[in-house]
């Protein structure tokens, strides 16, 4: 492996990458930061619960959602609310946090893209956490301020995304119903691989790198969970690991434009699927483009935050992330 990563890179990968369905990881990161400020190495589960509760109590003053699922709350939102209403004492709240909040986040904090990163910022057992030198190192280094700001802004970003998702539940349901009523049973889509590859020539749709020697997935560019069909205009080939990064997110407009170009290429080259594409999407380039944009904009209401590509930045220019993901596969 030629790439070298340091503790700071690993920390940033925890904060920035992956799909967070709740804000627990960021909250735990903030607690770790607080403990380094107090020069606290051994943290009991009780200490952690006190800190975690304190962080959420402050954070929730902004009234923003902490969970991806509309209309539902995290256990932390629930307990802070009950505490604020006077239904539980602080002691009871903290004890609830200790027993309920950490089951997932403590063991999974170091997991990025389904792999465990090699640098650990704490060790843990049932009694608590032992902070490692790595976490003290990054928060006393020259980048400490950037790392702190990045962590806080990520928390805000997630809340904003969840807020959008919570937006208009009725509209979301209406759109789901429209596509659901048009949908049909899942087809066997592996048969589309040769057709798709004729265009892609072994290059991943999302990262632009060779797929040779890697697992390949057929991916629904606009997620199937919303549009309920396997029409080939919406299918591409991608690395399994790029596909997993994308997950059920909606990709950004640059990938939609790329998809439109790909489909026009099929039509221009008189590919056998040409007629099917024209039948579904329209006779002219303009009609077909509008067709895809219409679906995209509808689905955007259901999945309001888009996936910007590998890492959430520009995958075309981001060598760091690409090499990072490649190296993760080798651990
Ligand atoms: Zn890829």
mmCIF file of C-alpha atoms and ligand atoms in Angstrom:
data_model
loop_
_atom_site.group_PDB
_atom_site.id
_atom_site.type_symbol
_atom_site.label_atom_id
_atom_site.label_comp_id
_atom_site.label_asym_id
_atom_site.label_seq_id
_atom_site.Cartn_x
_atom_site.Cartn_y
_atom_site.Cartn_z
ATOM 1 C CA UNK A 1 0.000 0.000 0.000
ATOM 2 C CA UNK A 2 1.554 3.246 -1.133
ATOM 3 C CA UNK A 3 -0.823 5.615 0.612
ATOM 4 C CA UNK A 4 0.057 6.843 4.067
ATOM 5 C CA UNK A 5 -2.688 7.885 6.449
ATOM 6 C CA UNK A 6 -2.235 9.409 9.868
ATOM 7 C CA UNK A 7 -4.507 9.589 12.906
ATOM 8 C CA UNK A 8 -6.002 12.839 11.683
ATOM 9 C CA UNK A 9 -7.055 11.253 8.375
ATOM 10 C CA UNK A 10 -8.715 8.398 10.203
ATOM 11 C CA UNK A 11 -10.502 10.775 12.529
ATOM 12 C CA UNK A 12 -11.767 12.803 9.572
ATOM 13 C CA UNK A 13 -12.953 9.653 7.844
ATOM 14 C CA UNK A 14 -15.135 8.890 10.879
ATOM 15 C CA UNK A 15 -16.578 12.395 10.931
ATOM 16 C CA UNK A 16 -17.090 12.901 7.209
ATOM 17 C CA UNK A 17 -17.741 9.614 5.499
ATOM 18 C CA UNK A 18 -20.500 7.138 5.506
ATOM 19 C CA UNK A 19 -24.185 7.600 5.814
ATOM 20 C CA UNK A 20 -25.162 8.696 9.277
ATOM 21 C CA UNK A 21 -28.765 7.900 10.094
ATOM 22 C CA UNK A 22 -28.481 9.665 13.434
ATOM 23 C CA UNK A 23 -26.096 12.094 15.114
ATOM 24 C CA UNK A 24 -24.719 9.764 17.807
ATOM 25 C CA UNK A 25 -21.287 9.378 16.225
ATOM 26 C CA UNK A 26 -20.739 13.114 16.079
ATOM 27 C CA UNK A 27 -21.971 13.491 19.654
ATOM 28 C CA UNK A 28 -19.551 10.811 20.825
ATOM 29 C CA UNK A 29 -16.757 12.532 18.918
ATOM 30 C CA UNK A 30 -17.605 15.783 20.703
ATOM 31 C CA UNK A 31 -17.473 13.982 24.075
ATOM 32 C CA UNK A 32 -14.059 12.544 23.238
ATOM 33 C CA UNK A 33 -12.908 16.030 22.378
ATOM 34 C CA UNK A 34 -14.210 17.306 25.740
ATOM 35 C CA UNK A 35 -12.382 14.546 27.613
ATOM 36 C CA UNK A 36 -9.082 15.412 25.940
ATOM 37 C CA UNK A 37 -9.565 19.022 27.095
ATOM 38 C CA UNK A 38 -9.984 17.718 30.640
ATOM 39 C CA UNK A 39 -6.998 15.407 30.128
ATOM 40 C CA UNK A 40 -9.197 12.525 31.082
ATOM 41 C CA UNK A 41 -7.909 9.162 29.848
ATOM 42 C CA UNK A 42 -10.136 6.740 31.733
ATOM 43 C CA UNK A 43 -13.815 7.422 31.221
ATOM 44 C CA UNK A 44 -16.411 5.321 33.025
ATOM 45 C CA UNK A 45 -19.748 4.602 31.335
ATOM 46 C CA UNK A 46 -21.280 6.925 33.906
ATOM 47 C CA UNK A 47 -18.882 9.773 32.994
ATOM 48 C CA UNK A 48 -19.636 9.182 29.342
ATOM 49 C CA UNK A 49 -23.383 9.226 29.999
ATOM 50 C CA UNK A 50 -23.147 12.522 31.890
ATOM 51 C CA UNK A 51 -21.200 14.080 29.021
ATOM 52 C CA UNK A 52 -23.392 12.612 26.271
ATOM 53 C CA UNK A 53 -26.543 13.827 28.005
ATOM 54 C CA UNK A 54 -25.051 17.275 28.515
ATOM 55 C CA UNK A 55 -24.077 17.530 24.829
ATOM 56 C CA UNK A 56 -27.522 16.547 23.594
ATOM 57 C CA UNK A 57 -29.258 18.819 26.093
ATOM 58 C CA UNK A 58 -27.369 21.808 24.701
ATOM 59 C CA UNK A 59 -27.647 20.703 21.111
ATOM 60 C CA UNK A 60 -31.385 20.038 21.217
ATOM 61 C CA UNK A 61 -32.092 23.625 22.189
ATOM 62 C CA UNK A 62 -32.068 24.297 18.451
ATOM 63 C CA UNK A 63 -35.035 21.951 18.011
ATOM 64 C CA UNK A 64 -33.463 20.155 15.063
ATOM 65 C CA UNK A 65 -34.081 16.447 14.357
ATOM 66 C CA UNK A 66 -31.330 13.970 15.154
ATOM 67 C CA UNK A 67 -32.636 11.028 13.135
ATOM 68 C CA UNK A 68 -33.094 10.329 9.433
ATOM 69 C CA UNK A 69 -36.525 8.745 9.851
ATOM 70 C CA UNK A 70 -39.287 11.380 9.718
ATOM 71 C CA UNK A 71 -41.608 11.519 12.683
ATOM 72 C CA UNK A 72 -39.346 9.441 14.887
ATOM 73 C CA UNK A 73 -36.927 10.388 17.620
ATOM 74 C CA UNK A 74 -33.654 9.023 18.857
ATOM 75 C CA UNK A 75 -33.550 7.763 22.433
ATOM 76 C CA UNK A 76 -31.499 10.848 23.269
ATOM 77 C CA UNK A 77 -34.137 13.247 21.949
ATOM 78 C CA UNK A 78 -36.744 11.336 23.878
ATOM 79 C CA UNK A 79 -34.932 11.388 27.201
ATOM 80 C CA UNK A 80 -33.936 15.054 26.911
ATOM 81 C CA UNK A 81 -37.544 15.909 26.176
ATOM 82 C CA UNK A 82 -38.773 13.919 29.186
ATOM 83 C CA UNK A 83 -36.179 15.608 31.360
ATOM 84 C CA UNK A 84 -37.172 19.068 30.094
ATOM 85 C CA UNK A 85 -40.819 18.312 30.836
ATOM 86 C CA UNK A 86 -39.905 17.329 34.375
ATOM 87 C CA UNK A 87 -40.970 13.713 33.876
ATOM 88 C CA UNK A 88 -37.589 12.323 34.938
ATOM 89 C CA UNK A 89 -34.828 13.584 37.192
ATOM 90 C CA UNK A 90 -31.355 14.282 35.869
ATOM 91 C CA UNK A 91 -30.099 11.179 37.631
ATOM 92 C CA UNK A 92 -32.783 9.022 36.005
ATOM 93 C CA UNK A 93 -32.068 10.535 32.615
ATOM 94 C CA UNK A 94 -28.356 9.827 32.895
ATOM 95 C CA UNK A 95 -29.008 6.292 34.007
ATOM 96 C CA UNK A 96 -31.291 5.830 30.972
ATOM 97 C CA UNK A 97 -28.511 7.135 28.720
ATOM 98 C CA UNK A 98 -26.015 4.743 30.280
ATOM 99 C CA UNK A 99 -28.291 1.763 29.657
ATOM 100 C CA UNK A 100 -29.601 2.656 26.215
ATOM 101 C CA UNK A 101 -27.497 5.086 24.217
ATOM 102 C CA UNK A 102 -24.208 3.338 23.588
ATOM 103 C CA UNK A 103 -25.057 -0.170 22.364
ATOM 104 C CA UNK A 104 -24.365 0.750 18.740
ATOM 105 C CA UNK A 105 -22.241 3.833 18.753
ATOM 106 C CA UNK A 106 -19.458 2.748 21.091
ATOM 107 C CA UNK A 107 -18.599 -0.496 19.238
ATOM 108 C CA UNK A 108 -19.113 1.065 15.787
ATOM 109 C CA UNK A 109 -17.408 4.417 16.177
ATOM 110 C CA UNK A 110 -14.294 3.184 14.362
ATOM 111 C CA UNK A 111 -16.203 1.572 11.500
ATOM 112 C CA UNK A 112 -16.036 3.383 8.174
ATOM 113 C CA UNK A 113 -17.447 1.934 4.973
ATOM 114 C CA UNK A 114 -18.013 -1.416 6.711
ATOM 115 C CA UNK A 115 -14.363 -1.728 7.709
ATOM 116 C CA UNK A 116 -12.683 -1.026 10.984
ATOM 117 C CA UNK A 117 -10.044 1.681 10.708
ATOM 118 C CA UNK A 118 -6.598 0.686 12.038
ATOM 119 C CA UNK A 119 -6.172 3.663 14.393
ATOM 120 C CA UNK A 120 -8.365 3.569 17.478
ATOM 121 C CA UNK A 121 -9.264 6.677 19.467
ATOM 122 C CA UNK A 122 -10.371 4.643 22.450
ATOM 123 C CA UNK A 123 -10.473 1.092 23.699
ATOM 124 C CA UNK A 124 -13.620 0.016 25.515
ATOM 125 C CA UNK A 125 -15.152 -2.614 27.728
ATOM 126 C CA UNK A 126 -18.328 -2.781 29.784
ATOM 127 C CA UNK A 127 -16.877 -0.369 32.362
ATOM 128 C CA UNK A 128 -16.063 2.414 29.989
ATOM 129 C CA UNK A 129 -13.575 3.895 27.555
ATOM 130 C CA UNK A 130 -9.832 4.293 27.711
ATOM 131 C CA UNK A 131 -8.768 7.112 25.438
ATOM 132 C CA UNK A 132 -5.704 6.402 23.336
ATOM 133 C CA UNK A 133 -2.767 8.677 22.580
ATOM 134 C CA UNK A 134 -4.123 9.156 19.059
ATOM 135 C CA UNK A 135 -7.097 11.204 20.215
ATOM 136 C CA UNK A 136 -4.908 13.397 22.447
ATOM 137 C CA UNK A 137 -2.462 13.777 19.594
ATOM 138 C CA UNK A 138 -4.992 15.081 17.069
ATOM 139 C CA UNK A 139 -6.624 17.487 19.519
ATOM 140 C CA UNK A 140 -3.325 18.995 20.565
ATOM 141 C CA UNK A 141 -1.932 19.196 17.020
ATOM 142 C CA UNK A 142 -1.863 22.166 14.640
ATOM 143 C CA UNK A 143 -5.172 21.144 13.052
ATOM 144 C CA UNK A 144 -7.141 20.923 16.283
ATOM 145 C CA UNK A 145 -9.260 23.940 15.486
ATOM 146 C CA UNK A 146 -10.133 22.720 11.993
ATOM 147 C CA UNK A 147 -11.007 19.306 13.337
ATOM 148 C CA UNK A 148 -13.214 20.856 15.985
ATOM 149 C CA UNK A 149 -15.027 23.084 13.483
ATOM 150 C CA UNK A 150 -15.437 20.237 11.037
ATOM 151 C CA UNK A 151 -17.065 18.118 13.732
ATOM 152 C CA UNK A 152 -19.506 20.855 14.741
ATOM 153 C CA UNK A 153 -20.443 21.779 11.195
ATOM 154 C CA UNK A 154 -20.992 18.126 10.333
ATOM 155 C CA UNK A 155 -23.464 17.898 13.175
ATOM 156 C CA UNK A 156 -25.323 20.911 11.777
ATOM 157 C CA UNK A 157 -25.243 19.459 8.284
ATOM 158 C CA UNK A 158 -26.801 16.198 9.394
ATOM 159 C CA UNK A 159 -29.537 18.043 11.262
ATOM 160 C CA UNK A 160 -30.275 20.158 8.212
ATOM 161 C CA UNK A 161 -30.490 17.041 6.073
ATOM 162 C CA UNK A 162 -32.816 15.324 8.551
ATOM 163 C CA UNK A 163 -34.924 18.476 8.750
ATOM 164 C CA UNK A 164 -35.381 18.471 4.983
ATOM 165 C CA UNK A 165 -36.254 14.821 5.046
ATOM 166 C CA UNK A 166 -38.893 15.577 7.674
ATOM 167 C CA UNK A 167 -40.231 18.296 5.391
ATOM 168 C CA UNK A 168 -43.529 17.426 3.808
ATOM 169 C CA UNK A 169 -44.642 13.950 4.749
ATOM 170 C CA UNK A 170 -47.866 14.095 2.761
ATOM 171 C CA UNK A 171 -46.126 15.140 -0.438
ATOM 172 C CA UNK A 172 -43.530 12.426 0.120
ATOM 173 C CA UNK A 173 -46.249 9.803 0.505
ATOM 174 C CA UNK A 174 -48.100 11.039 -2.574
ATOM 175 C CA UNK A 175 -44.978 10.730 -4.671
ATOM 176 C CA UNK A 176 -44.207 7.292 -3.305
ATOM 177 C CA UNK A 177 -47.741 6.213 -4.223
ATOM 178 C CA UNK A 178 -47.460 7.545 -7.768
ATOM 179 C CA UNK A 179 -44.342 5.508 -8.435
ATOM 180 C CA UNK A 180 -45.542 2.524 -6.481
ATOM 181 C CA UNK A 181 -48.687 2.287 -8.588
ATOM 182 C CA UNK A 182 -46.553 2.338 -11.745
ATOM 183 C CA UNK A 183 -44.104 -0.198 -10.437
ATOM 184 C CA UNK A 184 -43.740 -3.856 -11.198
ATOM 185 C CA UNK A 185 -41.894 -6.846 -9.849
ATOM 186 C CA UNK A 186 -38.162 -6.800 -9.596
ATOM 187 C CA UNK A 187 -36.527 -8.289 -12.676
ATOM 188 C CA UNK A 188 -33.350 -10.253 -12.869
ATOM 189 C CA UNK A 189 -31.081 -7.377 -13.734
ATOM 190 C CA UNK A 190 -27.805 -9.283 -14.034
ATOM 191 C CA UNK A 191 -28.797 -9.885 -17.684
ATOM 192 C CA UNK A 192 -28.228 -6.186 -18.312
ATOM 193 C CA UNK A 193 -24.527 -6.344 -17.449
ATOM 194 C CA UNK A 194 -23.228 -7.009 -20.998
ATOM 195 C CA UNK A 195 -25.417 -4.237 -22.448
ATOM 196 C CA UNK A 196 -24.311 -1.737 -19.840
ATOM 197 C CA UNK A 197 -20.708 -2.738 -20.053
ATOM 198 C CA UNK A 198 -20.743 -2.259 -23.818
ATOM 199 C CA UNK A 199 -21.003 1.410 -23.000
ATOM 200 C CA UNK A 200 -18.968 1.606 -19.797
ATOM 201 C CA UNK A 201 -16.118 -0.632 -20.977
ATOM 202 C CA UNK A 202 -15.146 -1.822 -17.528
ATOM 203 C CA UNK A 203 -15.173 1.659 -15.959
ATOM 204 C CA UNK A 204 -17.187 2.375 -12.818
ATOM 205 C CA UNK A 205 -20.011 4.859 -13.409
ATOM 206 C CA UNK A 206 -19.362 6.678 -10.139
ATOM 207 C CA UNK A 207 -15.606 6.880 -9.663
ATOM 208 C CA UNK A 208 -14.393 6.521 -13.229
ATOM 209 C CA UNK A 209 -11.847 3.839 -12.357
ATOM 210 C CA UNK A 210 -11.391 0.366 -13.765
ATOM 211 C CA UNK A 211 -13.592 -2.362 -12.314
ATOM 212 C CA UNK A 212 -11.268 -5.121 -13.384
ATOM 213 C CA UNK A 213 -10.657 -7.597 -10.575
ATOM 214 C CA UNK A 214 -13.341 -5.990 -8.370
ATOM 215 C CA UNK A 215 -16.881 -6.993 -7.508
ATOM 216 C CA UNK A 216 -19.311 -5.274 -9.844
ATOM 217 C CA UNK A 217 -22.851 -4.224 -8.992
ATOM 218 C CA UNK A 218 -25.717 -3.202 -11.230
ATOM 219 C CA UNK A 219 -26.887 0.002 -9.609
ATOM 220 C CA UNK A 220 -30.163 1.918 -9.827
ATOM 221 C CA UNK A 221 -28.949 5.509 -10.233
ATOM 222 C CA UNK A 222 -32.264 6.827 -8.931
ATOM 223 C CA UNK A 223 -32.940 4.492 -6.011
ATOM 224 C CA UNK A 224 -35.288 1.615 -6.667
ATOM 225 C CA UNK A 225 -36.845 1.971 -3.237
ATOM 226 C CA UNK A 226 -38.649 5.030 -4.592
ATOM 227 C CA UNK A 227 -39.255 4.413 -8.297
ATOM 228 C CA UNK A 228 -40.003 0.685 -8.028
ATOM 229 C CA UNK A 229 -38.740 -0.442 -11.407
ATOM 230 C CA UNK A 230 -35.655 -1.838 -13.119
ATOM 231 C CA UNK A 231 -35.832 0.065 -16.425
ATOM 232 C CA UNK A 232 -32.462 0.017 -18.085
ATOM 233 C CA UNK A 233 -32.369 3.789 -18.550
ATOM 234 C CA UNK A 234 -31.748 3.980 -14.805
ATOM 235 C CA UNK A 235 -29.197 1.164 -14.484
ATOM 236 C CA UNK A 236 -25.404 1.461 -14.480
ATOM 237 C CA UNK A 237 -22.444 -0.661 -13.445
ATOM 238 C CA UNK A 238 -20.332 0.335 -10.465
ATOM 239 C CA UNK A 239 -17.763 -1.061 -8.093
ATOM 240 C CA UNK A 240 -19.488 -2.898 -5.263
ATOM 241 C CA UNK A 241 -17.763 -0.498 -2.852
ATOM 242 C CA UNK A 242 -18.875 2.614 -4.746
ATOM 243 C CA UNK A 243 -22.391 1.219 -4.820
ATOM 244 C CA UNK A 244 -22.279 0.605 -1.080
ATOM 245 C CA UNK A 245 -21.090 4.151 -0.460
ATOM 246 C CA UNK A 246 -24.003 5.484 -2.454
ATOM 247 C CA UNK A 247 -26.405 3.149 -0.684
ATOM 248 C CA UNK A 248 -30.002 4.392 -1.050
ATOM 249 C CA UNK A 249 -29.035 8.011 -1.537
ATOM 250 C CA UNK A 250 -29.960 10.074 -4.555
ATOM 251 C CA UNK A 251 -26.876 11.025 -6.569
ATOM 252 C CA UNK A 252 -26.193 14.648 -7.454
ATOM 253 C CA UNK A 253 -27.243 16.187 -10.751
ATOM 254 C CA UNK A 254 -23.860 15.609 -12.420
ATOM 255 C CA UNK A 255 -24.528 11.866 -12.341
ATOM 256 C CA UNK A 256 -28.041 12.402 -13.695
ATOM 257 C CA UNK A 257 -26.611 14.364 -16.606
ATOM 258 C CA UNK A 258 -24.075 11.627 -17.140
ATOM 259 C CA UNK A 259 -26.906 9.094 -17.163
ATOM 260 C CA UNK A 260 -28.830 11.138 -19.728
ATOM 261 C CA UNK A 261 -25.738 11.241 -21.949
ATOM 262 C CA UNK A 262 -25.275 7.511 -21.534
ATOM 263 C CA UNK A 263 -28.856 6.856 -22.643
ATOM 264 C CA UNK A 264 -28.460 9.158 -25.636
ATOM 265 C CA UNK A 265 -25.377 7.184 -26.548
ATOM 266 C CA UNK A 266 -27.448 3.974 -26.580
ATOM 267 C CA UNK A 267 -29.968 5.630 -28.873
ATOM 268 C CA UNK A 268 -27.416 7.214 -31.197
ATOM 269 C CA UNK A 269 -25.571 3.932 -31.605
ATOM 270 C CA UNK A 270 -28.772 2.154 -32.645
ATOM 271 C CA UNK A 271 -28.474 -0.239 -29.784
ATOM 272 C CA UNK A 272 -31.262 -2.866 -29.638
ATOM 273 C CA UNK A 273 -32.651 -1.232 -26.485
ATOM 274 C CA UNK A 274 -33.090 2.048 -28.393
ATOM 275 C CA UNK A 275 -36.794 1.455 -29.065
ATOM 276 C CA UNK A 276 -37.549 0.622 -25.482
ATOM 277 C CA UNK A 277 -35.824 3.824 -24.326
ATOM 278 C CA UNK A 278 -37.751 5.945 -26.837
ATOM 279 C CA UNK A 279 -41.008 4.290 -25.895
ATOM 280 C CA UNK A 280 -40.475 4.984 -22.195
ATOM 281 C CA UNK A 281 -38.856 8.394 -22.297
ATOM 282 C CA UNK A 282 -39.971 10.106 -25.483
ATOM 283 C CA UNK A 283 -39.067 10.695 -29.136
ATOM 284 C CA UNK A 284 -36.820 13.718 -28.841
ATOM 285 C CA UNK A 285 -33.699 14.390 -26.783
ATOM 286 C CA UNK A 286 -35.573 17.168 -25.024
ATOM 287 C CA UNK A 287 -38.500 14.930 -24.086
ATOM 288 C CA UNK A 288 -36.185 12.247 -22.780
ATOM 289 C CA UNK A 289 -34.151 14.713 -20.771
ATOM 290 C CA UNK A 290 -37.304 16.176 -19.236
ATOM 291 C CA UNK A 291 -38.531 12.699 -18.442
ATOM 292 C CA UNK A 292 -35.423 11.909 -16.386
ATOM 293 C CA UNK A 293 -35.422 15.341 -14.702
ATOM 294 C CA UNK A 294 -39.071 14.921 -13.768
ATOM 295 C CA UNK A 295 -38.382 11.585 -12.057
ATOM 296 C CA UNK A 296 -35.270 13.026 -10.415
ATOM 297 C CA UNK A 297 -37.104 16.060 -9.047
ATOM 298 C CA UNK A 298 -39.971 13.936 -7.766
ATOM 299 C CA UNK A 299 -37.613 11.612 -5.969
ATOM 300 C CA UNK A 300 -35.736 14.597 -4.547
ATOM 301 C CA UNK A 301 -38.820 15.367 -2.479
ATOM 302 C CA UNK A 302 -38.607 11.902 -0.961
ATOM 303 C CA UNK A 303 -34.827 11.818 -0.614
ATOM 304 C CA UNK A 304 -33.875 15.453 -0.257
ATOM 305 C CA UNK A 305 -30.174 15.182 0.250
ATOM 306 C CA UNK A 306 -28.027 14.096 -2.587
ATOM 307 C CA UNK A 307 -24.908 12.001 -2.716
ATOM 308 C CA UNK A 308 -22.145 14.025 -4.266
ATOM 309 C CA UNK A 309 -20.149 10.997 -5.248
ATOM 310 C CA UNK A 310 -17.486 9.119 -3.421
ATOM 311 C CA UNK A 311 -16.758 11.049 -0.221
ATOM 312 C CA UNK A 312 -19.388 13.710 -0.664
ATOM 313 C CA UNK A 313 -16.962 15.972 -2.475
ATOM 314 C CA UNK A 314 -15.897 15.893 -6.084
ATOM 315 C CA UNK A 315 -14.831 12.341 -6.896
ATOM 316 C CA UNK A 316 -13.145 13.511 -10.097
ATOM 317 C CA UNK A 317 -10.533 15.432 -8.180
ATOM 318 C CA UNK A 318 -10.416 13.628 -4.898
ATOM 319 C CA UNK A 319 -7.513 11.228 -5.015
ATOM 320 C CA UNK A 320 -7.331 10.968 -1.249
ATOM 321 C CA UNK A 321 -10.725 9.467 -0.839
ATOM 322 C CA UNK A 322 -10.350 7.061 -3.714
ATOM 323 C CA UNK A 323 -7.096 5.729 -2.361
ATOM 324 C CA UNK A 324 -8.559 5.659 1.127
ATOM 325 C CA UNK A 325 -11.445 3.472 0.007
ATOM 326 C CA UNK A 326 -9.123 1.223 -1.963
ATOM 327 C CA UNK A 327 -6.950 0.743 1.085
ATOM 328 C CA UNK A 328 -9.950 0.003 3.304
ATOM 329 C CA UNK A 329 -10.654 -2.998 1.131
ATOM 330 C CA UNK A 330 -7.266 -4.440 1.998
ATOM 331 C CA UNK A 331 -7.569 -4.291 5.751
HETATM 332 ZN ZN1 LIG B 1 -16.114 2.952 -8.491
#
